[in-house]
Amino acid sequence: PDSIYCTAVQIQPAQQISLRGNASSPADVTRFVTALEASPLLADVKANKTTTGREKTEFEIVCTTEK
């Protein structure tokens, strides 16, 4: 979604990826997770943390790369 802004991307040696950022709403985070789940390159996509404030929703999403 256009309202997703990634502020940090970490790639671990064990093929784990962590994405942190901001979205306009929790629904946008859900749509982003759904889009990532549809990728054939990623697996085990999970929103580990979402925190909703007045103007934005902060998120952390983790996933692994497909072998």
mmCIF file with all atom_site columns, N, CA and C in Angstrom:
data_model
loop_
_atom_site.group_PDB
_atom_site.id
_atom_site.type_symbol
_atom_site.label_atom_id
_atom_site.label_alt_id
_atom_site.label_comp_id
_atom_site.label_asym_id
_atom_site.label_entity_id
_atom_site.label_seq_id
_atom_site.pdbx_PDB_ins_code
_atom_site.Cartn_x
_atom_site.Cartn_y
_atom_site.Cartn_z
_atom_site.occupancy
_atom_site.B_iso_or_equiv
_atom_site.pdbx_formal_charge
_atom_site.auth_seq_id
_atom_site.auth_comp_id
_atom_site.auth_asym_id
_atom_site.auth_atom_id
_atom_site.pdbx_PDB_model_num
ATOM 1   N N  . PRO A 1 1  ? 0.822  -1.213  0.000  1.00 0.00 ? 1  PRO A N  1
ATOM 2   C CA . PRO A 1 1  ? 0.000  0.000   0.000  1.00 0.00 ? 1  PRO A CA 1
ATOM 3   C C  . PRO A 1 1  ? 0.859  1.268   0.000  1.00 0.00 ? 1  PRO A C  1
ATOM 4   N N  . ASP A 1 2  ? 0.325  2.320   -0.573 1.00 0.00 ? 2  ASP A N  1
ATOM 5   C CA . ASP A 1 2  ? 1.054  3.585   -0.665 1.00 0.00 ? 2  ASP A CA 1
ATOM 6   C C  . ASP A 1 2  ? 1.328  4.207   0.694  1.00 0.00 ? 2  ASP A C  1
ATOM 7   N N  . SER A 1 3  ? 0.565  3.857   1.693  1.00 0.00 ? 3  SER A N  1
ATOM 8   C CA . SER A 1 3  ? 0.714  4.492   2.998  1.00 0.00 ? 3  SER A CA 1
ATOM 9   C C  . SER A 1 3  ? 1.703  3.776   3.916  1.00 0.00 ? 3  SER A C  1
ATOM 10  N N  . ILE A 1 4  ? 2.453  2.819   3.382  1.00 0.00 ? 4  ILE A N  1
ATOM 11  C CA . ILE A 1 4  ? 3.460  2.093   4.159  1.00 0.00 ? 4  ILE A CA 1
ATOM 12  C C  . ILE A 1 4  ? 4.821  2.746   3.943  1.00 0.00 ? 4  ILE A C  1
ATOM 13  N N  . TYR A 1 5  ? 5.489  3.043   5.046  1.00 0.00 ? 5  TYR A N  1
ATOM 14  C CA . TYR A 1 5  ? 6.835  3.618   4.993  1.00 0.00 ? 5  TYR A CA 1
ATOM 15  C C  . TYR A 1 5  ? 7.758  2.761   5.834  1.00 0.00 ? 5  TYR A C  1
ATOM 16  N N  . CYS A 1 6  ? 8.702  2.075   5.191  1.00 0.00 ? 6  CYS A N  1
ATOM 17  C CA . CYS A 1 6  ? 9.670  1.265   5.925  1.00 0.00 ? 6  CYS A CA 1
ATOM 18  C C  . CYS A 1 6  ? 10.775 2.171   6.438  1.00 0.00 ? 6  CYS A C  1
ATOM 19  N N  . THR A 1 7  ? 11.067 2.050   7.728  1.00 0.00 ? 7  THR A N  1
ATOM 20  C CA . THR A 1 7  ? 12.119 2.852   8.335  1.00 0.00 ? 7  THR A CA 1
ATOM 21  C C  . THR A 1 7  ? 13.363 2.031   8.628  1.00 0.00 ? 7  THR A C  1
ATOM 22  N N  . ALA A 1 8  ? 13.233 0.703   8.637  1.00 0.00 ? 8  ALA A N  1
ATOM 23  C CA . ALA A 1 8  ? 14.385 -0.166  8.885  1.00 0.00 ? 8  ALA A CA 1
ATOM 24  C C  . ALA A 1 8  ? 14.136 -1.531  8.260  1.00 0.00 ? 8  ALA A C  1
ATOM 25  N N  . VAL A 1 9  ? 15.175 -2.070  7.657  1.00 0.00 ? 9  VAL A N  1
ATOM 26  C CA . VAL A 1 9  ? 15.137 -3.421  7.114  1.00 0.00 ? 9  VAL A CA 1
ATOM 27  C C  . VAL A 1 9  ? 16.386 -4.134  7.611  1.00 0.00 ? 9  VAL A C  1
ATOM 28  N N  . GLN A 1 10 ? 16.197 -5.267  8.263  1.00 0.00 ? 10 GLN A N  1
ATOM 29  C CA . GLN A 1 10 ? 17.321 -6.064  8.739  1.00 0.00 ? 10 GLN A CA 1
ATOM 30  C C  . GLN A 1 10 ? 17.225 -7.443  8.117  1.00 0.00 ? 10 GLN A C  1
ATOM 31  N N  . ILE A 1 11 ? 18.364 -7.911  7.610  1.00 0.00 ? 11 ILE A N  1
ATOM 32  C CA . ILE A 1 11 ? 18.428 -9.254  7.043  1.00 0.00 ? 11 ILE A CA 1
ATOM 33  C C  . ILE A 1 11 ? 19.431 -10.048 7.879  1.00 0.00 ? 11 ILE A C  1
ATOM 34  N N  . GLN A 1 12 ? 18.928 -11.101 8.499  1.00 0.00 ? 12 GLN A N  1
ATOM 35  C CA . GLN A 1 12 ? 19.752 -11.943 9.365  1.00 0.00 ? 12 GLN A CA 1
ATOM 36  C C  . GLN A 1 12 ? 20.373 -13.066 8.536  1.00 0.00 ? 12 GLN A C  1
ATOM 37  N N  . PRO A 1 13 ? 21.502 -13.596 8.970  1.00 0.00 ? 13 PRO A N  1
ATOM 38  C CA . PRO A 1 13 ? 22.146 -14.699 8.243  1.00 0.00 ? 13 PRO A CA 1
ATOM 39  C C  . PRO A 1 13 ? 21.271 -15.941 8.099  1.00 0.00 ? 13 PRO A C  1
ATOM 40  N N  . ALA A 1 14 ? 20.348 -16.152 9.025  1.00 0.00 ? 14 ALA A N  1
ATOM 41  C CA . ALA A 1 14 ? 19.491 -17.343 8.984  1.00 0.00 ? 14 ALA A CA 1
ATOM 42  C C  . ALA A 1 14 ? 18.270 -17.137 8.096  1.00 0.00 ? 14 ALA A C  1
ATOM 43  N N  . GLN A 1 15 ? 18.389 -16.272 7.097  1.00 0.00 ? 15 GLN A N  1
ATOM 44  C CA . GLN A 1 15 ? 17.336 -16.005 6.114  1.00 0.00 ? 15 GLN A CA 1
ATOM 45  C C  . GLN A 1 15 ? 16.113 -15.325 6.715  1.00 0.00 ? 15 GLN A C  1
ATOM 46  N N  . GLN A 1 16 ? 16.264 -14.687 7.857  1.00 0.00 ? 16 GLN A N  1
ATOM 47  C CA . GLN A 1 16 ? 15.145 -13.957 8.458  1.00 0.00 ? 16 GLN A CA 1
ATOM 48  C C  . GLN A 1 16 ? 15.256 -12.484 8.110  1.00 0.00 ? 16 GLN A C  1
ATOM 49  N N  . ILE A 1 17 ? 14.119 -11.897 7.767  1.00 0.00 ? 17 ILE A N  1
ATOM 50  C CA . ILE A 1 17 ? 14.037 -10.477 7.416  1.00 0.00 ? 17 ILE A CA 1
ATOM 51  C C  . ILE A 1 17 ? 13.103 -9.801  8.410  1.00 0.00 ? 17 ILE A C  1
ATOM 52  N N  . SER A 1 18 ? 13.505 -8.634  8.883  1.00 0.00 ? 18 SER A N  1
ATOM 53  C CA . SER A 1 18 ? 12.680 -7.830  9.776  1.00 0.00 ? 18 SER A CA 1
ATOM 54  C C  . SER A 1 18 ? 12.442 -6.480  9.112  1.00 0.00 ? 18 SER A C  1
ATOM 55  N N  . LEU A 1 19 ? 11.177 -6.093  9.006  1.00 0.00 ? 19 LEU A N  1
ATOM 56  C CA . LEU A 1 19 ? 10.795 -4.808  8.424  1.00 0.00 ? 19 LEU A CA 1
ATOM 57  C C  . LEU A 1 19 ? 10.107 -3.978  9.497  1.00 0.00 ? 19 LEU A C  1
ATOM 58  N N  . ARG A 1 20 ? 10.570 -2.757  9.690  1.00 0.00 ? 20 ARG A N  1
ATOM 59  C CA . ARG A 1 20 ? 9.924  -1.842  10.641 1.00 0.00 ? 20 ARG A CA 1
ATOM 60  C C  . ARG A 1 20 ? 9.521  -0.590  9.897  1.00 0.00 ? 20 ARG A C  1
ATOM 61  N N  . GLY A 1 21 ? 8.421  0.001   10.346 1.00 0.00 ? 21 GLY A N  1
ATOM 62  C CA . GLY A 1 21 ? 7.992  1.222   9.694  1.00 0.00 ? 21 GLY A CA 1
ATOM 63  C C  . GLY A 1 21 ? 6.697  1.766   10.245 1.00 0.00 ? 21 GLY A C  1
ATOM 64  N N  . ASN A 1 22 ? 6.081  2.615   9.430  1.00 0.00 ? 22 ASN A N  1
ATOM 65  C CA . ASN A 1 22 ? 4.848  3.297   9.803  1.00 0.00 ? 22 ASN A CA 1
ATOM 66  C C  . ASN A 1 22 ? 3.811  3.125   8.706  1.00 0.00 ? 22 ASN A C  1
ATOM 67  N N  . ALA A 1 23 ? 2.557  3.145   9.115  1.00 0.00 ? 23 ALA A N  1
ATOM 68  C CA . ALA A 1 23 ? 1.440  3.074   8.183  1.00 0.00 ? 23 ALA A CA 1
ATOM 69  C C  . ALA A 1 23 ? 0.364  4.041   8.653  1.00 0.00 ? 23 ALA A C  1
ATOM 70  N N  . SER A 1 24 ? -0.550 4.358   7.758  1.00 0.00 ? 24 SER A N  1
ATOM 71  C CA . SER A 1 24 ? -1.654 5.253   8.121  1.00 0.00 ? 24 SER A CA 1
ATOM 72  C C  . SER A 1 24 ? -2.647 4.598   9.063  1.00 0.00 ? 24 SER A C  1
ATOM 73  N N  . SER A 1 25 ? -2.789 3.254   8.959  1.00 0.00 ? 25 SER A N  1
ATOM 74  C CA . SER A 1 25 ? -3.775 2.555   9.783  1.00 0.00 ? 25 SER A CA 1
ATOM 75  C C  . SER A 1 25 ? -3.385 1.090   9.949  1.00 0.00 ? 25 SER A C  1
ATOM 76  N N  . PRO A 1 26 ? -3.961 0.415   10.936 1.00 0.00 ? 26 PRO A N  1
ATOM 77  C CA . PRO A 1 26 ? -3.719 -1.021  11.084 1.00 0.00 ? 26 PRO A CA 1
ATOM 78  C C  . PRO A 1 26 ? -4.155 -1.813  9.848  1.00 0.00 ? 26 PRO A C  1
ATOM 79  N N  . ALA A 1 27 ? -5.205 -1.361  9.179  1.00 0.00 ? 27 ALA A N  1
ATOM 80  C CA . ALA A 1 27 ? -5.670 -2.052  7.968  1.00 0.00 ? 27 ALA A CA 1
ATOM 81  C C  . ALA A 1 27 ? -4.607 -2.023  6.881  1.00 0.00 ? 27 ALA A C  1
ATOM 82  N N  . ASP A 1 28 ? -3.843 -0.938  6.799  1.00 0.00 ? 28 ASP A N  1
ATOM 83  C CA . ASP A 1 28 ? -2.760 -0.868  5.813  1.00 0.00 ? 28 ASP A CA 1
ATOM 84  C C  . ASP A 1 28 ? -1.660 -1.878  6.135  1.00 0.00 ? 28 ASP A C  1
ATOM 85  N N  . VAL A 1 29 ? -1.383 -2.070  7.409  1.00 0.00 ? 29 VAL A N  1
ATOM 86  C CA . VAL A 1 29 ? -0.396 -3.078  7.812  1.00 0.00 ? 29 VAL A CA 1
ATOM 87  C C  . VAL A 1 29 ? -0.886 -4.461  7.411  1.00 0.00 ? 29 VAL A C  1
ATOM 88  N N  . THR A 1 30 ? -2.152 -4.731  7.641  1.00 0.00 ? 30 THR A N  1
ATOM 89  C CA . THR A 1 30 ? -2.735 -6.023  7.258  1.00 0.00 ? 30 THR A CA 1
ATOM 90  C C  . THR A 1 30 ? -2.620 -6.244  5.753  1.00 0.00 ? 30 THR A C  1
ATOM 91  N N  . ARG A 1 31 ? -2.910 -5.220  4.967  1.00 0.00 ? 31 ARG A N  1
ATOM 92  C CA . ARG A 1 31 ? -2.780 -5.345  3.505  1.00 0.00 ? 31 ARG A CA 1
ATOM 93  C C  . ARG A 1 31 ? -1.329 -5.591  3.093  1.00 0.00 ? 31 ARG A C  1
ATOM 94  N N  . PHE A 1 32 ? -0.391 -4.949  3.780  1.00 0.00 ? 32 PHE A N  1
ATOM 95  C CA . PHE A 1 32 ? 1.025  -5.141  3.483  1.00 0.00 ? 32 PHE A CA 1
ATOM 96  C C  . PHE A 1 32 ? 1.443  -6.576  3.795  1.00 0.00 ? 32 PHE A C  1
ATOM 97  N N  . VAL A 1 33 ? 1.015  -7.090  4.946  1.00 0.00 ? 33 VAL A N  1
ATOM 98  C CA . VAL A 1 33 ? 1.323  -8.476  5.302  1.00 0.00 ? 33 VAL A CA 1
ATOM 99  C C  . VAL A 1 33 ? 0.742  -9.430  4.262  1.00 0.00 ? 33 VAL A C  1
ATOM 100 N N  . THR A 1 34 ? -0.476 -9.189  3.837  1.00 0.00 ? 34 THR A N  1
ATOM 101 C CA . THR A 1 34 ? -1.114 -10.034 2.813  1.00 0.00 ? 34 THR A CA 1
ATOM 102 C C  . THR A 1 34 ? -0.324 -10.004 1.509  1.00 0.00 ? 34 THR A C  1
ATOM 103 N N  . ALA A 1 35 ? 0.150  -8.831  1.124  1.00 0.00 ? 35 ALA A N  1
ATOM 104 C CA . ALA A 1 35 ? 0.950  -8.715  -0.108 1.00 0.00 ? 35 ALA A CA 1
ATOM 105 C C  . ALA A 1 35 ? 2.274  -9.461  0.037  1.00 0.00 ? 35 ALA A C  1
ATOM 106 N N  . LEU A 1 36 ? 2.900  -9.368  1.186  1.00 0.00 ? 36 LEU A N  1
ATOM 107 C CA . LEU A 1 36 ? 4.157  -10.093 1.407  1.00 0.00 ? 36 LEU A CA 1
ATOM 108 C C  . LEU A 1 36 ? 3.924  -11.601 1.399  1.00 0.00 ? 36 LEU A C  1
ATOM 109 N N  . GLU A 1 37 ? 2.818  -12.044 1.983  1.00 0.00 ? 37 GLU A N  1
ATOM 110 C CA . GLU A 1 37 ? 2.484  -13.475 1.989  1.00 0.00 ? 37 GLU A CA 1
ATOM 111 C C  . GLU A 1 37 ? 2.295  -14.017 0.582  1.00 0.00 ? 37 GLU A C  1
ATOM 112 N N  . ALA A 1 38 ? 1.856  -13.186 -0.333 1.00 0.00 ? 38 ALA A N  1
ATOM 113 C CA . ALA A 1 38 ? 1.629  -13.618 -1.709 1.00 0.00 ? 38 ALA A CA 1
ATOM 114 C C  . ALA A 1 38 ? 2.922  -13.767 -2.500 1.00 0.00 ? 38 ALA A C  1
ATOM 115 N N  . SER A 1 39 ? 4.017  -13.259 -1.969 1.00 0.00 ? 39 SER A N  1
ATOM 116 C CA . SER A 1 39 ? 5.299  -13.349 -2.679 1.00 0.00 ? 39 SER A CA 1
ATOM 117 C C  . SER A 1 39 ? 5.838  -14.773 -2.624 1.00 0.00 ? 39 SER A C  1
ATOM 118 N N  . PRO A 1 40 ? 6.263  -15.310 -3.759 1.00 0.00 ? 40 PRO A N  1
ATOM 119 C CA . PRO A 1 40 ? 6.859  -16.647 -3.749 1.00 0.00 ? 40 PRO A CA 1
ATOM 120 C C  . PRO A 1 40 ? 8.259  -16.659 -3.135 1.00 0.00 ? 40 PRO A C  1
ATOM 121 N N  . LEU A 1 41 ? 8.817  -15.488 -2.867 1.00 0.00 ? 41 LEU A N  1
ATOM 122 C CA . LEU A 1 41 ? 10.169 -15.396 -2.304 1.00 0.00 ? 41 LEU A CA 1
ATOM 123 C C  . LEU A 1 41 ? 10.187 -15.371 -0.780 1.00 0.00 ? 41 LEU A C  1
ATOM 124 N N  . LEU A 1 42 ? 9.018  -15.195 -0.146 1.00 0.00 ? 42 LEU A N  1
ATOM 125 C CA . LEU A 1 42 ? 8.943  -15.057 1.302  1.00 0.00 ? 42 LEU A CA 1
ATOM 126 C C  . LEU A 1 42 ? 8.048  -16.124 1.921  1.00 0.00 ? 42 LEU A C  1
ATOM 127 N N  . ALA A 1 43 ? 8.335  -16.452 3.185  1.00 0.00 ? 43 ALA A N  1
ATOM 128 C CA . ALA A 1 43 ? 7.530  -17.433 3.925  1.00 0.00 ? 43 ALA A CA 1
ATOM 129 C C  . ALA A 1 43 ? 7.403  -16.970 5.376  1.00 0.00 ? 43 ALA A C  1
ATOM 130 N N  . ASP A 1 44 ? 6.464  -17.546 6.083  1.00 0.00 ? 44 ASP A N  1
ATOM 131 C CA . ASP A 1 44 ? 6.281  -17.283 7.520  1.00 0.00 ? 44 ASP A CA 1
ATOM 132 C C  . ASP A 1 44 ? 6.180  -15.796 7.839  1.00 0.00 ? 44 ASP A C  1
ATOM 133 N N  . VAL A 1 45 ? 5.392  -15.076 7.084  1.00 0.00 ? 45 VAL A N  1
ATOM 134 C CA . VAL A 1 45 ? 5.231  -13.630 7.278  1.00 0.00 ? 45 VAL A CA 1
ATOM 135 C C  . VAL A 1 45 ? 4.326  -13.393 8.484  1.00 0.00 ? 45 VAL A C  1
ATOM 136 N N  . LYS A 1 46 ? 4.835  -12.589 9.450  1.00 0.00 ? 46 LYS A N  1
ATOM 137 C CA . LYS A 1 46 ? 4.055  -12.312 10.664 1.00 0.00 ? 46 LYS A CA 1
ATOM 138 C C  . LYS A 1 46 ? 4.254  -10.861 11.080 1.00 0.00 ? 46 LYS A C  1
ATOM 139 N N  . ALA A 1 47 ? 3.177  -10.236 11.485 1.00 0.00 ? 47 ALA A N  1
ATOM 140 C CA . ALA A 1 47 ? 3.266  -8.911  12.098 1.00 0.00 ? 47 ALA A CA 1
ATOM 141 C C  . ALA A 1 47 ? 3.540  -9.133  13.577 1.00 0.00 ? 47 ALA A C  1
ATOM 142 N N  . ASN A 1 48 ? 4.783  -8.930  13.993 1.00 0.00 ? 48 ASN A N  1
ATOM 143 C CA . ASN A 1 48 ? 5.165  -9.159  15.387 1.00 0.00 ? 48 ASN A CA 1
ATOM 144 C C  . ASN A 1 48 ? 4.612  -8.094  16.316 1.00 0.00 ? 48 ASN A C  1
ATOM 145 N N  . LYS A 1 49 ? 4.578  -6.861  15.823 1.00 0.00 ? 49 LYS A N  1
ATOM 146 C CA . LYS A 1 49 ? 4.177  -5.769  16.697 1.00 0.00 ? 49 LYS A CA 1
ATOM 147 C C  . LYS A 1 49 ? 3.505  -4.682  15.879 1.00 0.00 ? 49 LYS A C  1
ATOM 148 N N  . THR A 1 50 ? 2.386  -4.200  16.368 1.00 0.00 ? 50 THR A N  1
ATOM 149 C CA . THR A 1 50 ? 1.766  -2.996  15.809 1.00 0.00 ? 50 THR A CA 1
ATOM 150 C C  . THR A 1 50 ? 1.331  -2.116  16.969 1.00 0.00 ? 50 THR A C  1
ATOM 151 N N  . THR A 1 51 ? 1.640  -0.848  16.851 1.00 0.00 ? 51 THR A N  1
ATOM 152 C CA . THR A 1 51 ? 1.270  0.119   17.872 1.00 0.00 ? 51 THR A CA 1
ATOM 153 C C  . THR A 1 51 ? 0.560  1.271   17.184 1.00 0.00 ? 51 THR A C  1
ATOM 154 N N  . THR A 1 52 ? -0.682 1.505   17.550 1.00 0.00 ? 52 THR A N  1
ATOM 155 C CA . THR A 1 52 ? -1.469 2.539   16.896 1.00 0.00 ? 52 THR A CA 1
ATOM 156 C C  . THR A 1 52 ? -1.493 3.798   17.745 1.00 0.00 ? 52 THR A C  1
ATOM 157 N N  . GLY A 1 53 ? -1.099 4.898   17.117 1.00 0.00 ? 53 GLY A N  1
ATOM 158 C CA . GLY A 1 53 ? -1.158 6.209   17.751 1.00 0.00 ? 53 GLY A CA 1
ATOM 159 C C  . GLY A 1 53 ? -2.229 7.048   17.086 1.00 0.00 ? 53 GLY A C  1
ATOM 160 N N  . ARG A 1 54 ? -2.219 8.333   17.350 1.00 0.00 ? 54 ARG A N  1
ATOM 161 C CA . ARG A 1 54 ? -3.236 9.217   16.764 1.00 0.00 ? 54 ARG A CA 1
ATOM 162 C C  . ARG A 1 54 ? -3.098 9.371   15.252 1.00 0.00 ? 54 ARG A C  1
ATOM 163 N N  . GLU A 1 55 ? -1.871 9.460   14.782 1.00 0.00 ? 55 GLU A N  1
ATOM 164 C CA . GLU A 1 55 ? -1.672 9.763   13.362 1.00 0.00 ? 55 GLU A CA 1
ATOM 165 C C  . GLU A 1 55 ? -1.040 8.646   12.558 1.00 0.00 ? 55 GLU A C  1
ATOM 166 N N  . LYS A 1 56 ? -0.514 7.606   13.235 1.00 0.00 ? 56 LYS A N  1
ATOM 167 C CA . LYS A 1 56 ? 0.147  6.535   12.494 1.00 0.00 ? 56 LYS A CA 1
ATOM 168 C C  . LYS A 1 56 ? 0.123  5.235   13.286 1.00 0.00 ? 56 LYS A C  1
ATOM 169 N N  . THR A 1 57 ? 0.399  4.176   12.574 1.00 0.00 ? 57 THR A N  1
ATOM 170 C CA . THR A 1 57 ? 0.541  2.860   13.171 1.00 0.00 ? 57 THR A CA 1
ATOM 171 C C  . THR A 1 57 ? 1.970  2.396   12.917 1.00 0.00 ? 57 THR A C  1
ATOM 172 N N  . GLU A 1 58 ? 2.704  2.114   13.977 1.00 0.00 ? 58 GLU A N  1
ATOM 173 C CA . GLU A 1 58 ? 4.049  1.580   13.833 1.00 0.00 ? 58 GLU A CA 1
ATOM 174 C C  . GLU A 1 58 ? 3.953  0.061   13.758 1.00 0.00 ? 58 GLU A C  1
ATOM 175 N N  . PHE A 1 59 ? 4.838  -0.546  12.966 1.00 0.00 ? 59 PHE A N  1
ATOM 176 C CA . PHE A 1 59 ? 4.782  -2.000  12.823 1.00 0.00 ? 59 PHE A CA 1
ATOM 177 C C  . PHE A 1 59 ? 6.173  -2.607  12.762 1.00 0.00 ? 59 PHE A C  1
ATOM 178 N N  . GLU A 1 60 ? 6.203  -3.891  13.080 1.00 0.00 ? 60 GLU A N  1
ATOM 179 C CA . GLU A 1 60 ? 7.373  -4.724  12.832 1.00 0.00 ? 60 GLU A CA 1
ATOM 180 C C  . GLU A 1 60 ? 6.854  -6.019  12.230 1.00 0.00 ? 60 GLU A C  1
ATOM 181 N N  . ILE A 1 61 ? 7.362  -6.357  11.071 1.00 0.00 ? 61 ILE A N  1
ATOM 182 C CA . ILE A 1 61 ? 6.971  -7.575  10.368 1.00 0.00 ? 61 ILE A CA 1
ATOM 183 C C  . ILE A 1 61 ? 8.221  -8.431  10.193 1.00 0.00 ? 61 ILE A C  1
ATOM 184 N N  . VAL A 1 62 ? 8.115  -9.706  10.466 1.00 0.00 ? 62 VAL A N  1
ATOM 185 C CA . VAL A 1 62 ? 9.225  -10.621 10.239 1.00 0.00 ? 62 VAL A CA 1
ATOM 186 C C  . VAL A 1 62 ? 8.795  -11.701 9.261  1.00 0.00 ? 62 VAL A C  1
ATOM 187 N N  . CYS A 1 63 ? 9.757  -12.186 8.506  1.00 0.00 ? 63 CYS A N  1
ATOM 188 C CA . CYS A 1 63 ? 9.512  -13.265 7.551  1.00 0.00 ? 63 CYS A CA 1
ATOM 189 C C  . CYS A 1 63 ? 10.837 -13.946 7.245  1.00 0.00 ? 63 CYS A C  1
ATOM 190 N N  . THR A 1 64 ? 10.763 -15.017 6.514  1.00 0.00 ? 64 THR A N  1
ATOM 191 C CA . THR A 1 64 ? 11.962 -15.707 6.063  1.00 0.00 ? 64 THR A CA 1
ATOM 192 C C  . THR A 1 64 ? 11.955 -15.765 4.552  1.00 0.00 ? 64 THR A C  1
ATOM 193 N N  . THR A 1 65 ? 13.142 -15.981 4.005  1.00 0.00 ? 65 THR A N  1
ATOM 194 C CA . THR A 1 65 ? 13.226 -16.136 2.556  1.00 0.00 ? 65 THR A CA 1
ATOM 195 C C  . THR A 1 65 ? 13.030 -17.609 2.220  1.00 0.00 ? 65 THR A C  1
ATOM 196 N N  . GLU A 1 66 ? 12.405 -17.844 1.100  1.00 0.00 ? 66 GLU A N  1
ATOM 197 C CA . GLU A 1 66 ? 12.219 -19.220 0.633  1.00 0.00 ? 66 GLU A CA 1
ATOM 198 C C  . GLU A 1 66 ? 13.563 -19.744 0.132  1.00 0.00 ? 66 GLU A C  1
ATOM 199 N N  . LYS A 1 67 ? 13.790 -21.005 0.372  1.00 0.00 ? 67 LYS A N  1
ATOM 200 C CA . LYS A 1 67 ? 15.051 -21.621 -0.085 1.00 0.00 ? 67 LYS A CA 1
ATOM 201 C C  . LYS A 1 67 ? 14.919 -22.082 -1.502 1.00 0.00 ? 67 LYS A C  1
#
